[in-house]
PDB file of N, CA and C in Angstrom:
ATOM      1  N   UNK A1115       1.128  -1.301  -0.185  1.00  0.00           N
ATOM      2  CA  UNK A1115       0.162   0.209  -0.111  1.00  0.00           C
ATOM      3  C   UNK A1115       0.703   1.196  -0.035  1.00  0.00           C
ATOM      4  N   UNK A1116       0.290   2.042  -0.727  1.00  0.00           N
ATOM      5  CA  UNK A1116       1.145   3.435  -0.600  1.00  0.00           C
ATOM      6  C   UNK A1116       0.810   4.690   0.250  1.00  0.00           C
ATOM      7  N   UNK A1117       1.120   5.315   0.259  1.00  0.00           N
ATOM      8  CA  UNK A1117       1.602   6.653   1.251  1.00  0.00           C
ATOM      9  C   UNK A1117      -0.103   7.592   0.888  1.00  0.00           C
ATOM     10  N   UNK A1118      -0.909   7.221   0.052  1.00  0.00           N
ATOM     11  CA  UNK A1118      -2.070   7.733   0.282  1.00  0.00           C
ATOM     12  C   UNK A1118      -2.875   6.899   0.913  1.00  0.00           C
ATOM     13  N   UNK A1119      -2.763   5.639   0.868  1.00  0.00           N
ATOM     14  CA  UNK A1119      -4.035   4.631   1.326  1.00  0.00           C
ATOM     15  C   UNK A1119      -3.599   4.519   3.019  1.00  0.00           C
ATOM     16  N   UNK A1120      -2.596   4.667   3.468  1.00  0.00           N
ATOM     17  CA  UNK A1120      -2.094   5.000   4.747  1.00  0.00           C
ATOM     18  C   UNK A1120      -3.008   6.390   4.979  1.00  0.00           C
ATOM     19  N   UNK A1121      -2.479   7.276   4.116  1.00  0.00           N
ATOM     20  CA  UNK A1121      -3.531   8.445   5.000  1.00  0.00           C
ATOM     21  C   UNK A1121      -4.884   8.252   5.199  1.00  0.00           C
ATOM     22  N   UNK A1122      -5.031   7.714   3.697  1.00  0.00           N
ATOM     23  CA  UNK A1122      -6.905   7.666   3.744  1.00  0.00           C
ATOM     24  C   UNK A1122      -7.553   6.741   4.963  1.00  0.00           C
ATOM     25  N   UNK A1123      -7.000   5.629   5.384  1.00  0.00           N
ATOM     26  CA  UNK A1123      -6.896   4.781   6.479  1.00  0.00           C
ATOM     27  C   UNK A1123      -6.881   5.399   7.816  1.00  0.00           C
ATOM     28  N   UNK A1124      -6.311   6.750   8.029  1.00  0.00           N
ATOM     29  CA  UNK A1124      -6.286   7.236   9.386  1.00  0.00           C
ATOM     30  C   UNK A1124      -7.718   8.212   9.371  1.00  0.00           C
ATOM     31  N   UNK A1125      -8.417   7.981   8.452  1.00  0.00           N
ATOM     32  CA  UNK A1125      -9.840   8.745   8.244  1.00  0.00           C
ATOM     33  C   UNK A1125     -10.484   7.813   7.938  1.00  0.00           C
ATOM     34  N   UNK A1126     -10.688   6.906   7.343  1.00  0.00           N
ATOM     35  CA  UNK A1126     -11.670   6.148   7.200  1.00  0.00           C
ATOM     36  C   UNK A1126     -12.484   5.501   8.833  1.00  0.00           C
ATOM     37  N   UNK A1127     -13.397   5.262   8.944  1.00  0.00           N
ATOM     38  CA  UNK A1127     -13.633   4.219  10.135  1.00  0.00           C
ATOM     39  C   UNK A1127     -15.129   3.652   9.666  1.00  0.00           C
ATOM     40  N   UNK A1128     -15.461   3.331   8.334  1.00  0.00           N
ATOM     41  CA  UNK A1128     -16.160   2.430   7.828  1.00  0.00           C
ATOM     42  C   UNK A1128     -15.726   1.083   7.298  1.00  0.00           C
ATOM     43  N   UNK A1129     -15.904   0.129   7.848  1.00  0.00           N
ATOM     44  CA  UNK A1129     -15.594  -1.209   6.953  1.00  0.00           C
ATOM     45  C   UNK A1129     -16.826  -2.181   6.395  1.00  0.00           C
ATOM     46  N   UNK A1130     -16.928  -1.997   5.324  1.00  0.00           N
ATOM     47  CA  UNK A1130     -17.888  -2.293   4.742  1.00  0.00           C
ATOM     48  C   UNK A1130     -17.210  -2.906   3.081  1.00  0.00           C
ATOM     49  N   UNK A1131     -18.444  -3.784   2.157  1.00  0.00           N
ATOM     50  CA  UNK A1131     -18.069  -4.071   1.319  1.00  0.00           C
ATOM     51  C   UNK A1131     -19.199  -4.400   0.215  1.00  0.00           C
ATOM     52  N   UNK A1132     -18.769  -3.760  -0.660  1.00  0.00           N
ATOM     53  CA  UNK A1132     -20.047  -3.314  -1.638  1.00  0.00           C
ATOM     54  C   UNK A1132     -19.644  -4.205  -3.108  1.00  0.00           C
ATOM     55  N   UNK A1133     -20.175  -5.038  -3.238  1.00  0.00           N
ATOM     56  CA  UNK A1133     -20.383  -6.030  -4.305  1.00  0.00           C
ATOM     57  C   UNK A1133     -21.449  -6.770  -4.714  1.00  0.00           C
ATOM     58  N   UNK A1134     -21.859  -6.375  -6.057  1.00  0.00           N
ATOM     59  CA  UNK A1134     -22.697  -6.975  -6.596  1.00  0.00           C
ATOM     60  C   UNK A1134     -23.184  -8.166  -7.798  1.00  0.00           C
ATOM     61  N   UNK A1135     -21.385  -8.528  -7.711  1.00  0.00           N
ATOM     62  CA  UNK A1135     -21.396  -9.307  -9.192  1.00  0.00           C
ATOM     63  C   UNK A1135     -21.657 -10.532  -8.766  1.00  0.00           C
ATOM     64  N   UNK A1136     -22.133 -10.853  -7.628  1.00  0.00           N
ATOM     65  CA  UNK A1136     -22.481 -12.845  -7.179  1.00  0.00           C
ATOM     66  C   UNK A1136     -21.435 -13.379  -7.749  1.00  0.00           C
ATOM     67  N   UNK A1137     -19.976 -12.994  -7.968  1.00  0.00           N
ATOM     68  CA  UNK A1137     -19.195 -14.382  -8.273  1.00  0.00           C
ATOM     69  C   UNK A1137     -18.013 -14.177  -7.550  1.00  0.00           C
ATOM     70  N   UNK A1138     -18.182 -13.321  -6.397  1.00  0.00           N
ATOM     71  CA  UNK A1138     -17.118 -13.204  -5.320  1.00  0.00           C
ATOM     72  C   UNK A1138     -17.051 -14.214  -4.402  1.00  0.00           C
ATOM     73  N   UNK A1139     -16.516 -14.629  -3.644  1.00  0.00           N
ATOM     74  CA  UNK A1139     -16.787 -15.884  -2.395  1.00  0.00           C
ATOM     75  C   UNK A1139     -16.425 -15.292  -1.416  1.00  0.00           C
ATOM     76  N   UNK A1140     -15.340 -14.501  -0.980  1.00  0.00           N
ATOM     77  CA  UNK A1140     -14.705 -13.932   0.280  1.00  0.00           C
ATOM     78  C   UNK A1140     -13.744 -12.773  -0.409  1.00  0.00           C
ATOM     79  N   UNK A1141     -13.747 -11.635   0.266  1.00  0.00           N
ATOM     80  CA  UNK A1141     -13.279 -10.362   0.315  1.00  0.00           C
ATOM     81  C   UNK A1141     -12.171 -10.071   1.283  1.00  0.00           C
ATOM     82  N   UNK A1142     -11.367  -9.546   1.369  1.00  0.00           N
ATOM     83  CA  UNK A1142     -10.440  -8.849   2.425  1.00  0.00           C
ATOM     84  C   UNK A1142     -10.310  -7.639   2.561  1.00  0.00           C
ATOM     85  N   UNK A1143     -10.972  -7.175   3.498  1.00  0.00           N
ATOM     86  CA  UNK A1143     -10.782  -5.770   3.695  1.00  0.00           C
ATOM     87  C   UNK A1143      -9.666  -5.266   3.980  1.00  0.00           C
ATOM     88  N   UNK A1144      -9.305  -4.124   2.661  1.00  0.00           N
ATOM     89  CA  UNK A1144      -8.103  -3.639   2.413  1.00  0.00           C
ATOM     90  C   UNK A1144      -7.723  -2.129   3.987  1.00  0.00           C
ATOM     91  N   UNK A1145      -6.688  -2.668   4.528  1.00  0.00           N
ATOM     92  CA  UNK A1145      -6.252  -1.650   5.937  1.00  0.00           C
ATOM     93  C   UNK A1145      -4.898  -1.585   5.800  1.00  0.00           C
ATOM     94  N   UNK A1146      -4.398  -0.666   5.947  1.00  0.00           N
ATOM     95  CA  UNK A1146      -2.741  -0.232   6.292  1.00  0.00           C
ATOM     96  C   UNK A1146      -2.561  -0.714   7.959  1.00  0.00           C
ATOM     97  N   UNK A1147      -1.504  -1.578   7.603  1.00  0.00           N
ATOM     98  CA  UNK A1147      -1.227  -2.309   9.114  1.00  0.00           C
ATOM     99  C   UNK A1147      -2.302  -3.427   9.467  1.00  0.00           C
ATOM    100  N   UNK A1148      -3.488  -3.680   8.550  1.00  0.00           N
ATOM    101  CA  UNK A1148      -4.617  -4.145   9.729  1.00  0.00           C
ATOM    102  C   UNK A1148      -5.160  -3.431  11.000  1.00  0.00           C
ATOM    103  N   UNK A1149      -4.967  -2.421  10.627  1.00  0.00           N
ATOM    104  CA  UNK A1149      -5.690  -1.382  12.140  1.00  0.00           C
ATOM    105  C   UNK A1149      -6.541  -0.730  11.981  1.00  0.00           C
ATOM    106  N   UNK A1150      -7.463  -1.287  13.236  1.00  0.00           N
ATOM    107  CA  UNK A1150      -8.678  -0.884  13.148  1.00  0.00           C
ATOM    108  C   UNK A1150      -9.156  -0.372  14.248  1.00  0.00           C
ATOM    109  N   UNK A1151      -9.804   1.287  14.264  1.00  0.00           N
ATOM    110  CA  UNK A1151      -9.878   1.690  15.373  1.00  0.00           C
ATOM    111  C   UNK A1151     -10.981   1.602  16.333  1.00  0.00           C
ATOM    112  N   UNK A1152     -10.741   1.679  17.615  1.00  0.00           N
ATOM    113  CA  UNK A1152     -12.006   1.999  18.330  1.00  0.00           C
ATOM    114  C   UNK A1152     -12.899   2.920  17.925  1.00  0.00           C
ATOM    115  N   UNK A1153     -14.303   2.128  17.841  1.00  0.00           N
ATOM    116  CA  UNK A1153     -15.418   2.641  17.759  1.00  0.00           C
ATOM    117  C   UNK A1153     -15.681   2.734  16.151  1.00  0.00           C
ATOM    118  N   UNK A1154     -15.089   2.219  15.331  1.00  0.00           N
ATOM    119  CA  UNK A1154     -15.084   2.018  14.027  1.00  0.00           C
ATOM    120  C   UNK A1154     -16.391   1.386  13.525  1.00  0.00           C
ATOM    121  N   UNK A1155     -16.993   1.638  12.211  1.00  0.00           N
ATOM    122  CA  UNK A1155     -18.142   1.301  11.874  1.00  0.00           C
ATOM    123  C   UNK A1155     -17.932   0.118  10.979  1.00  0.00           C
ATOM    124  N   UNK A1156     -19.083  -1.032  11.654  1.00  0.00           N
ATOM    125  CA  UNK A1156     -18.960  -2.182  10.312  1.00  0.00           C
ATOM    126  C   UNK A1156     -20.232  -2.261   9.855  1.00  0.00           C
ATOM    127  N   UNK A1157     -20.570  -2.215   8.409  1.00  0.00           N
ATOM    128  CA  UNK A1157     -21.670  -2.478   7.767  1.00  0.00           C
ATOM    129  C   UNK A1157     -21.698  -3.976   7.328  1.00  0.00           C
ATOM    130  N   UNK A1158     -22.467  -4.609   7.322  1.00  0.00           N
ATOM    131  CA  UNK A1158     -22.432  -6.079   6.928  1.00  0.00           C
ATOM    132  C   UNK A1158     -23.758  -6.127   6.407  1.00  0.00           C
ATOM    133  N   UNK A1159     -24.004  -6.149   4.831  1.00  0.00           N
ATOM    134  CA  UNK A1159     -25.150  -6.252   4.452  1.00  0.00           C
ATOM    135  C   UNK A1159     -25.805  -7.523   4.389  1.00  0.00           C
ATOM    136  N   UNK A1160     -27.414  -8.042   3.719  1.00  0.00           N
ATOM    137  CA  UNK A1160     -27.804  -8.972   3.409  1.00  0.00           C
ATOM    138  C   UNK A1160     -27.409  -9.788   2.547  1.00  0.00           C
ATOM    139  N   UNK A1161     -27.058 -11.173   2.715  1.00  0.00           N
ATOM    140  CA  UNK A1161     -26.106 -12.121   1.861  1.00  0.00           C
ATOM    141  C   UNK A1161     -24.654 -11.939   2.544  1.00  0.00           C
ATOM    142  N   UNK A1162     -24.067 -11.193   3.459  1.00  0.00           N
ATOM    143  CA  UNK A1162     -22.950 -11.603   4.256  1.00  0.00           C
ATOM    144  C   UNK A1162     -22.509 -11.896   5.312  1.00  0.00           C
ATOM    145  N   UNK A1163     -21.696 -11.981   5.717  1.00  0.00           N
ATOM    146  CA  UNK A1163     -20.731 -12.534   6.773  1.00  0.00           C
ATOM    147  C   UNK A1163     -19.559 -11.616   6.986  1.00  0.00           C
ATOM    148  N   UNK A1164     -19.253 -10.969   8.211  1.00  0.00           N
ATOM    149  CA  UNK A1164     -17.946 -10.687   8.102  1.00  0.00           C
ATOM    150  C   UNK A1164     -17.088 -11.470   9.355  1.00  0.00           C
ATOM    151  N   UNK A1165     -15.775 -11.672   9.268  1.00  0.00           N
ATOM    152  CA  UNK A1165     -15.239 -12.289  10.058  1.00  0.00           C
ATOM    153  C   UNK A1165     -14.002 -11.480  10.158  1.00  0.00           C
ATOM    154  N   UNK A1166     -13.406 -11.762  11.934  1.00  0.00           N
ATOM    155  CA  UNK A1166     -12.035 -10.927  11.961  1.00  0.00           C
ATOM    156  C   UNK A1166     -11.245 -12.301  12.650  1.00  0.00           C
ATOM    157  N   UNK A1167     -10.029 -12.377  11.839  1.00  0.00           N
ATOM    158  CA  UNK A1167      -8.942 -12.694  11.982  1.00  0.00           C
ATOM    159  C   UNK A1167      -7.897 -12.387  12.959  1.00  0.00           C
ATOM    160  N   UNK A1168      -7.190 -12.882  13.839  1.00  0.00           N
ATOM    161  CA  UNK A1168      -6.221 -12.317  14.852  1.00  0.00           C
ATOM    162  C   UNK A1168      -5.290 -13.355  14.673  1.00  0.00           C
ATOM    163  N   UNK A1169      -4.357 -12.899  14.370  1.00  0.00           N
ATOM    164  CA  UNK A1169      -3.046 -14.058  14.069  1.00  0.00           C
ATOM    165  C   UNK A1169      -3.067 -15.170  13.853  1.00  0.00           C
ATOM    166  N   UNK A1170      -3.999 -15.226  12.785  1.00  0.00           N
ATOM    167  CA  UNK A1170      -4.721 -16.544  12.353  1.00  0.00           C
ATOM    168  C   UNK A1170      -5.492 -17.629  12.981  1.00  0.00           C
ATOM    169  N   UNK A1171      -5.732 -16.684  13.507  1.00  0.00           N
ATOM    170  CA  UNK A1171      -7.008 -17.386  14.377  1.00  0.00           C
ATOM    171  C   UNK A1171      -8.139 -16.716  14.456  1.00  0.00           C
ATOM    172  N   UNK A1172      -9.860 -17.472  14.269  1.00  0.00           N
ATOM    173  CA  UNK A1172     -10.745 -16.934  14.145  1.00  0.00           C
ATOM    174  C   UNK A1172     -10.896 -16.057  15.251  1.00  0.00           C
ATOM    175  N   UNK A1173     -11.608 -14.698  15.428  1.00  0.00           N
ATOM    176  CA  UNK A1173     -11.681 -14.001  16.393  1.00  0.00           C
ATOM    177  C   UNK A1173     -12.979 -13.787  16.892  1.00  0.00           C
ATOM    178  N   UNK A1174     -13.649 -12.982  15.695  1.00  0.00           N
ATOM    179  CA  UNK A1174     -15.369 -12.908  16.018  1.00  0.00           C
ATOM    180  C   UNK A1174     -15.651 -13.037  14.762  1.00  0.00           C
ATOM    181  N   UNK A1175     -16.914 -13.209  14.435  1.00  0.00           N
ATOM    182  CA  UNK A1175     -17.971 -12.849  13.418  1.00  0.00           C
ATOM    183  C   UNK A1175     -19.405 -12.138  13.520  1.00  0.00           C
ATOM    184  N   UNK A1176     -19.855 -11.182  12.554  1.00  0.00           N
ATOM    185  CA  UNK A1176     -20.615 -11.020  12.564  1.00  0.00           C
ATOM    186  C   UNK A1176     -21.711 -10.993  11.134  1.00  0.00           C
ATOM    187  N   UNK A1177     -23.160 -11.366  11.560  1.00  0.00           N
ATOM    188  CA  UNK A1177     -24.077 -11.143  10.441  1.00  0.00           C
ATOM    189  C   UNK A1177     -24.631  -9.823   9.907  1.00  0.00           C
ATOM    190  N   UNK A1178     -25.382  -9.971   9.152  1.00  0.00           N
ATOM    191  CA  UNK A1178     -25.937  -8.453   8.498  1.00  0.00           C
ATOM    192  C   UNK A1178     -26.515  -7.652   9.384  1.00  0.00           C
ATOM    193  N   UNK A1179     -25.970  -6.259   9.605  1.00  0.00           N
ATOM    194  CA  UNK A1179     -26.414  -5.428  10.397  1.00  0.00           C
ATOM    195  C   UNK A1179     -25.098  -4.356  10.610  1.00  0.00           C
ATOM    196  N   UNK A1180     -25.678  -3.248  11.462  1.00  0.00           N
ATOM    197  CA  UNK A1180     -24.227  -1.873  11.147  1.00  0.00           C
ATOM    198  C   UNK A1180     -24.172  -2.381  12.736  1.00  0.00           C
ATOM    199  N   UNK A1181     -22.626  -2.214  13.203  1.00  0.00           N
ATOM    200  CA  UNK A1181     -22.003  -2.195  14.264  1.00  0.00           C
ATOM    201  C   UNK A1181     -21.195  -1.343  14.587  1.00  0.00           C
ATOM    202  N   UNK A1182     -21.054  -0.635  15.923  1.00  0.00           N
ATOM    203  CA  UNK A1182     -19.985  -0.005  16.149  1.00  0.00           C
ATOM    204  C   UNK A1182     -18.755  -0.389  17.170  1.00  0.00           C
ATOM    205  N   UNK A1183     -17.524  -1.172  16.476  1.00  0.00           N
ATOM    206  CA  UNK A1183     -16.501  -1.826  17.188  1.00  0.00           C
ATOM    207  C   UNK A1183     -15.955  -1.694  18.175  1.00  0.00           C
ATOM    208  N   UNK A1184     -16.346  -1.982  19.079  1.00  0.00           N
ATOM    209  CA  UNK A1184     -15.930  -1.741  20.785  1.00  0.00           C
ATOM    210  C   UNK A1184     -15.526  -3.012  21.435  1.00  0.00           C
ATOM    211  N   UNK A1185     -15.078  -2.730  23.019  1.00  0.00           N
ATOM    212  CA  UNK A1185     -15.134  -4.014  23.390  1.00  0.00           C
ATOM    213  C   UNK A1185     -16.314  -5.056  24.065  1.00  0.00           C
ATOM    214  N   UNK A1186     -17.008  -4.251  23.869  1.00  0.00           N
ATOM    215  CA  UNK A1186     -18.305  -4.562  24.510  1.00  0.00           C
ATOM    216  C   UNK A1186     -18.870  -5.606  23.585  1.00  0.00           C
ATOM    217  N   UNK A1187     -18.987  -5.568  22.138  1.00  0.00           N
ATOM    218  CA  UNK A1187     -19.314  -6.270  20.914  1.00  0.00           C
ATOM    219  C   UNK A1187     -18.139  -7.186  20.446  1.00  0.00           C
ATOM    220  N   UNK A1188     -17.435  -7.374  21.341  1.00  0.00           N
ATOM    221  CA  UNK A1188     -16.276  -7.895  20.298  1.00  0.00           C
ATOM    222  C   UNK A1188     -15.451  -8.879  21.836  1.00  0.00           C
ATOM    223  N   UNK A1189     -15.968  -9.451  22.586  1.00  0.00           N
ATOM    224  CA  UNK A1189     -15.446 -10.313  23.084  1.00  0.00           C
ATOM    225  C   UNK A1189     -14.446 -11.380  22.956  1.00  0.00           C
ATOM    226  N   UNK A1190     -14.360 -12.256  22.201  1.00  0.00           N
ATOM    227  CA  UNK A1190     -13.219 -12.594  21.627  1.00  0.00           C
ATOM    228  C   UNK A1190     -11.821 -11.980  21.342  1.00  0.00           C
ATOM    229  N   UNK A1191     -12.315 -11.020  20.618  1.00  0.00           N
ATOM    230  CA  UNK A1191     -11.282  -9.918  20.313  1.00  0.00           C
ATOM    231  C   UNK A1191     -10.483  -9.594  21.545  1.00  0.00           C
ATOM    232  N   UNK A1192     -11.237  -9.189  22.506  1.00  0.00           N
ATOM    233  CA  UNK A1192     -10.613  -8.462  23.395  1.00  0.00           C
ATOM    234  C   UNK A1192     -10.163  -9.176  24.345  1.00  0.00           C
ATOM    235  N   UNK A1193     -10.413 -10.447  23.895  1.00  0.00           N
ATOM    236  CA  UNK A1193     -10.007 -11.791  25.140  1.00  0.00           C
ATOM    237  C   UNK A1193      -8.729 -12.284  24.697  1.00  0.00           C
ATOM    238  N   UNK A1194      -8.318 -11.841  23.706  1.00  0.00           N
ATOM    239  CA  UNK A1194      -7.168 -12.575  22.618  1.00  0.00           C
ATOM    240  C   UNK A1194      -5.857 -11.157  22.661  1.00  0.00           C
ATOM    241  N   UNK A1195      -6.654 -10.093  22.802  1.00  0.00           N
ATOM    242  CA  UNK A1195      -5.435  -8.944  22.408  1.00  0.00           C
ATOM    243  C   UNK A1195      -4.880  -9.067  23.893  1.00  0.00           C
ATOM    244  N   UNK A1196      -5.749  -9.536  24.779  1.00  0.00           N
ATOM    245  CA  UNK A1196      -5.751  -8.793  26.922  1.00  0.00           C
ATOM    246  C   UNK A1196      -6.102  -7.569  26.754  1.00  0.00           C
ATOM    247  N   UNK A1197      -7.439  -7.113  26.306  1.00  0.00           N
ATOM    248  CA  UNK A1197      -7.755  -6.074  27.044  1.00  0.00           C
ATOM    249  C   UNK A1197      -8.887  -5.994  27.781  1.00  0.00           C
ATOM    250  N   UNK A1198      -8.745  -5.254  29.590  1.00  0.00           N
ATOM    251  CA  UNK A1198      -9.167  -5.764  30.125  1.00  0.00           C
ATOM    252  C   UNK A1198     -10.025  -4.592  30.524  1.00  0.00           C
ATOM    253  N   UNK A1199     -10.040  -3.531  30.693  1.00  0.00           N
ATOM    254  CA  UNK A1199     -10.524  -2.378  30.519  1.00  0.00           C
ATOM    255  C   UNK A1199     -11.002  -1.441  29.181  1.00  0.00           C
ATOM    256  N   UNK A1200     -11.131  -2.241  28.021  1.00  0.00           N
ATOM    257  CA  UNK A1200     -11.401  -1.602  26.981  1.00  0.00           C
ATOM    258  C   UNK A1200     -10.058  -1.099  26.071  1.00  0.00           C
ATOM    259  N   UNK A1201     -10.399  -0.396  25.166  1.00  0.00           N
ATOM    260  CA  UNK A1201      -8.876  -0.398  23.975  1.00  0.00           C
ATOM    261  C   UNK A1201      -9.121   1.250  23.725  1.00  0.00           C
ATOM    262  N   UNK A1202      -8.316   1.997  23.203  1.00  0.00           N
ATOM    263  CA  UNK A1202      -8.389   3.502  23.181  1.00  0.00           C
ATOM    264  C   UNK A1202      -7.516   3.576  21.913  1.00  0.00           C
ATOM    265  N   UNK A1203      -6.614   2.654  21.527  1.00  0.00           N
ATOM    266  CA  UNK A1203      -5.849   2.715  20.473  1.00  0.00           C
ATOM    267  C   UNK A1203      -5.775   1.777  19.115  1.00  0.00           C
ATOM    268  N   UNK A1204      -5.598   1.736  18.005  1.00  0.00           N
ATOM    269  CA  UNK A1204      -6.146   0.868  17.292  1.00  0.00           C
ATOM    270  C   UNK A1204      -5.679  -0.549  16.769  1.00  0.00           C
ATOM    271  N   UNK A1205      -6.573  -1.320  17.079  1.00  0.00           N
ATOM    272  CA  UNK A1205      -6.227  -2.867  16.864  1.00  0.00           C
ATOM    273  C   UNK A1205      -5.935  -3.513  15.696  1.00  0.00           C
ATOM    274  N   UNK A1206      -5.184  -4.876  15.863  1.00  0.00           N
ATOM    275  CA  UNK A1206      -4.812  -5.727  14.336  1.00  0.00           C
ATOM    276  C   UNK A1206      -5.748  -6.380  14.780  1.00  0.00           C
ATOM    277  N   UNK A1207      -6.456  -6.547  13.157  1.00  0.00           N
ATOM    278  CA  UNK A1207      -6.996  -7.801  12.776  1.00  0.00           C
ATOM    279  C   UNK A1207      -7.128  -7.720  11.606  1.00  0.00           C
ATOM    280  N   UNK A1208      -7.423  -8.710  10.961  1.00  0.00           N
ATOM    281  CA  UNK A1208      -8.184  -8.861   9.211  1.00  0.00           C
ATOM    282  C   UNK A1208      -8.940  -9.186   9.341  1.00  0.00           C
ATOM    283  N   UNK A1209     -10.177  -8.617   8.546  1.00  0.00           N
ATOM    284  CA  UNK A1209     -11.301  -8.476   8.559  1.00  0.00           C
ATOM    285  C   UNK A1209     -11.589  -9.439   6.541  1.00  0.00           C
ATOM    286  N   UNK A1210     -13.043 -10.154   6.737  1.00  0.00           N
ATOM    287  CA  UNK A1210     -12.772 -10.958   5.929  1.00  0.00           C
ATOM    288  C   UNK A1210     -14.311 -10.600   5.513  1.00  0.00           C
ATOM    289  N   UNK A1211     -14.571 -10.430   4.664  1.00  0.00           N
ATOM    290  CA  UNK A1211     -16.096 -10.680   4.081  1.00  0.00           C
ATOM    291  C   UNK A1211     -16.348 -11.787   3.497  1.00  0.00           C
ATOM    292  N   UNK A1212     -17.518 -12.515   3.735  1.00  0.00           N
ATOM    293  CA  UNK A1212     -17.834 -13.792   2.989  1.00  0.00           C
ATOM    294  C   UNK A1212     -19.223 -13.738   2.281  1.00  0.00           C
ATOM    295  N   UNK A1213     -19.380 -14.345   1.132  1.00  0.00           N
ATOM    296  CA  UNK A1213     -20.330 -14.210   0.071  1.00  0.00           C
ATOM    297  C   UNK A1213     -21.317 -15.124   0.770  1.00  0.00           C
ATOM    298  N   UNK A1214     -22.244 -14.994   1.161  1.00  0.00           N
ATOM    299  CA  UNK A1214     -23.365 -16.324   1.917  1.00  0.00           C
ATOM    300  C   UNK A1214     -24.363 -16.385   1.001  1.00  0.00           C
ATOM    301  N   UNK A1215     -24.188 -16.019  -0.292  1.00  0.00           N
ATOM    302  CA  UNK A1215     -25.563 -15.743  -1.163  1.00  0.00           C
ATOM    303  C   UNK A1215     -25.036 -17.249  -2.538  1.00  0.00           C
ATOM    304  N   UNK A1216     -26.111 -17.126  -3.119  1.00  0.00           N
ATOM    305  CA  UNK A1216     -25.602 -18.126  -3.973  1.00  0.00           C
ATOM    306  C   UNK A1216     -24.703 -17.615  -5.301  1.00  0.00           C
ATOM    307  N   UNK A1217     -23.453 -18.332  -5.724  1.00  0.00           N
ATOM    308  CA  UNK A1217     -22.451 -17.844  -6.501  1.00  0.00           C
ATOM    309  C   UNK A1217     -22.756 -18.658  -7.944  1.00  0.00           C
ATOM    310  N   UNK A1218     -22.861 -17.326  -8.606  1.00  0.00           N
ATOM    311  CA  UNK A1218     -23.146 -17.405 -10.330  1.00  0.00           C
ATOM    312  C   UNK A1218     -21.693 -18.028 -10.394  1.00  0.00           C
ATOM    313  N   UNK A1219     -21.547 -19.379 -11.201  1.00  0.00           N
ATOM    314  CA  UNK A1219     -20.529 -19.882 -12.201  1.00  0.00           C
ATOM    315  C   UNK A1219     -20.915 -20.026 -13.735  1.00  0.00           C
ATOM    316  N   UNK A1220     -20.142 -19.178 -14.780  1.00  0.00           N
ATOM    317  CA  UNK A1220     -20.290 -19.260 -16.097  1.00  0.00           C
ATOM    318  C   UNK A1220     -20.087 -20.703 -16.413  1.00  0.00           C
ATOM    319  N   UNK A1221     -20.955 -21.209 -17.349  1.00  0.00           N
ATOM    320  CA  UNK A1221     -20.896 -22.832 -17.713  1.00  0.00           C
ATOM    321  C   UNK A1221     -19.863 -22.841 -18.798  1.00  0.00           C
ATOM    322  N   UNK A1222     -19.220 -23.658 -18.281  1.00  0.00           N
ATOM    323  CA  UNK A1222     -18.153 -23.779 -19.647  1.00  0.00           C
ATOM    324  C   UNK A1222     -18.736 -25.147 -20.374  1.00  0.00           C
ATOM    325  N   UNK A1223     -18.120 -25.122 -21.833  1.00  0.00           N
ATOM    326  CA  UNK A1223     -18.905 -25.755 -22.764  1.00  0.00           C
ATOM    327  C   UNK A1223     -17.996 -26.383 -23.751  1.00  0.00           C
TER     328      UNK A1223
END
């Protein structure tokens, strides 16, 4: 990622996936250093599931809805990263969006 991606990451607090192609199974949210701010907003649309992975381990998952990411609604992530009384600095995690709708595959002839 370049300098503009890093700067954009400082201001973007919304984590979402916009894809209407119905051909993608999963998509990794691009984030500089995988840092997510406390209070960031997660938007999971119908037909999607968001999965948080911390150090290769499934940490938390969310179904369709709109969430503000805090230690109260991320209990597994809070335990894995050792937060006891909340966190104020960015936390590191990979976020994957999984398509739960049927995927259209072109027919081969």
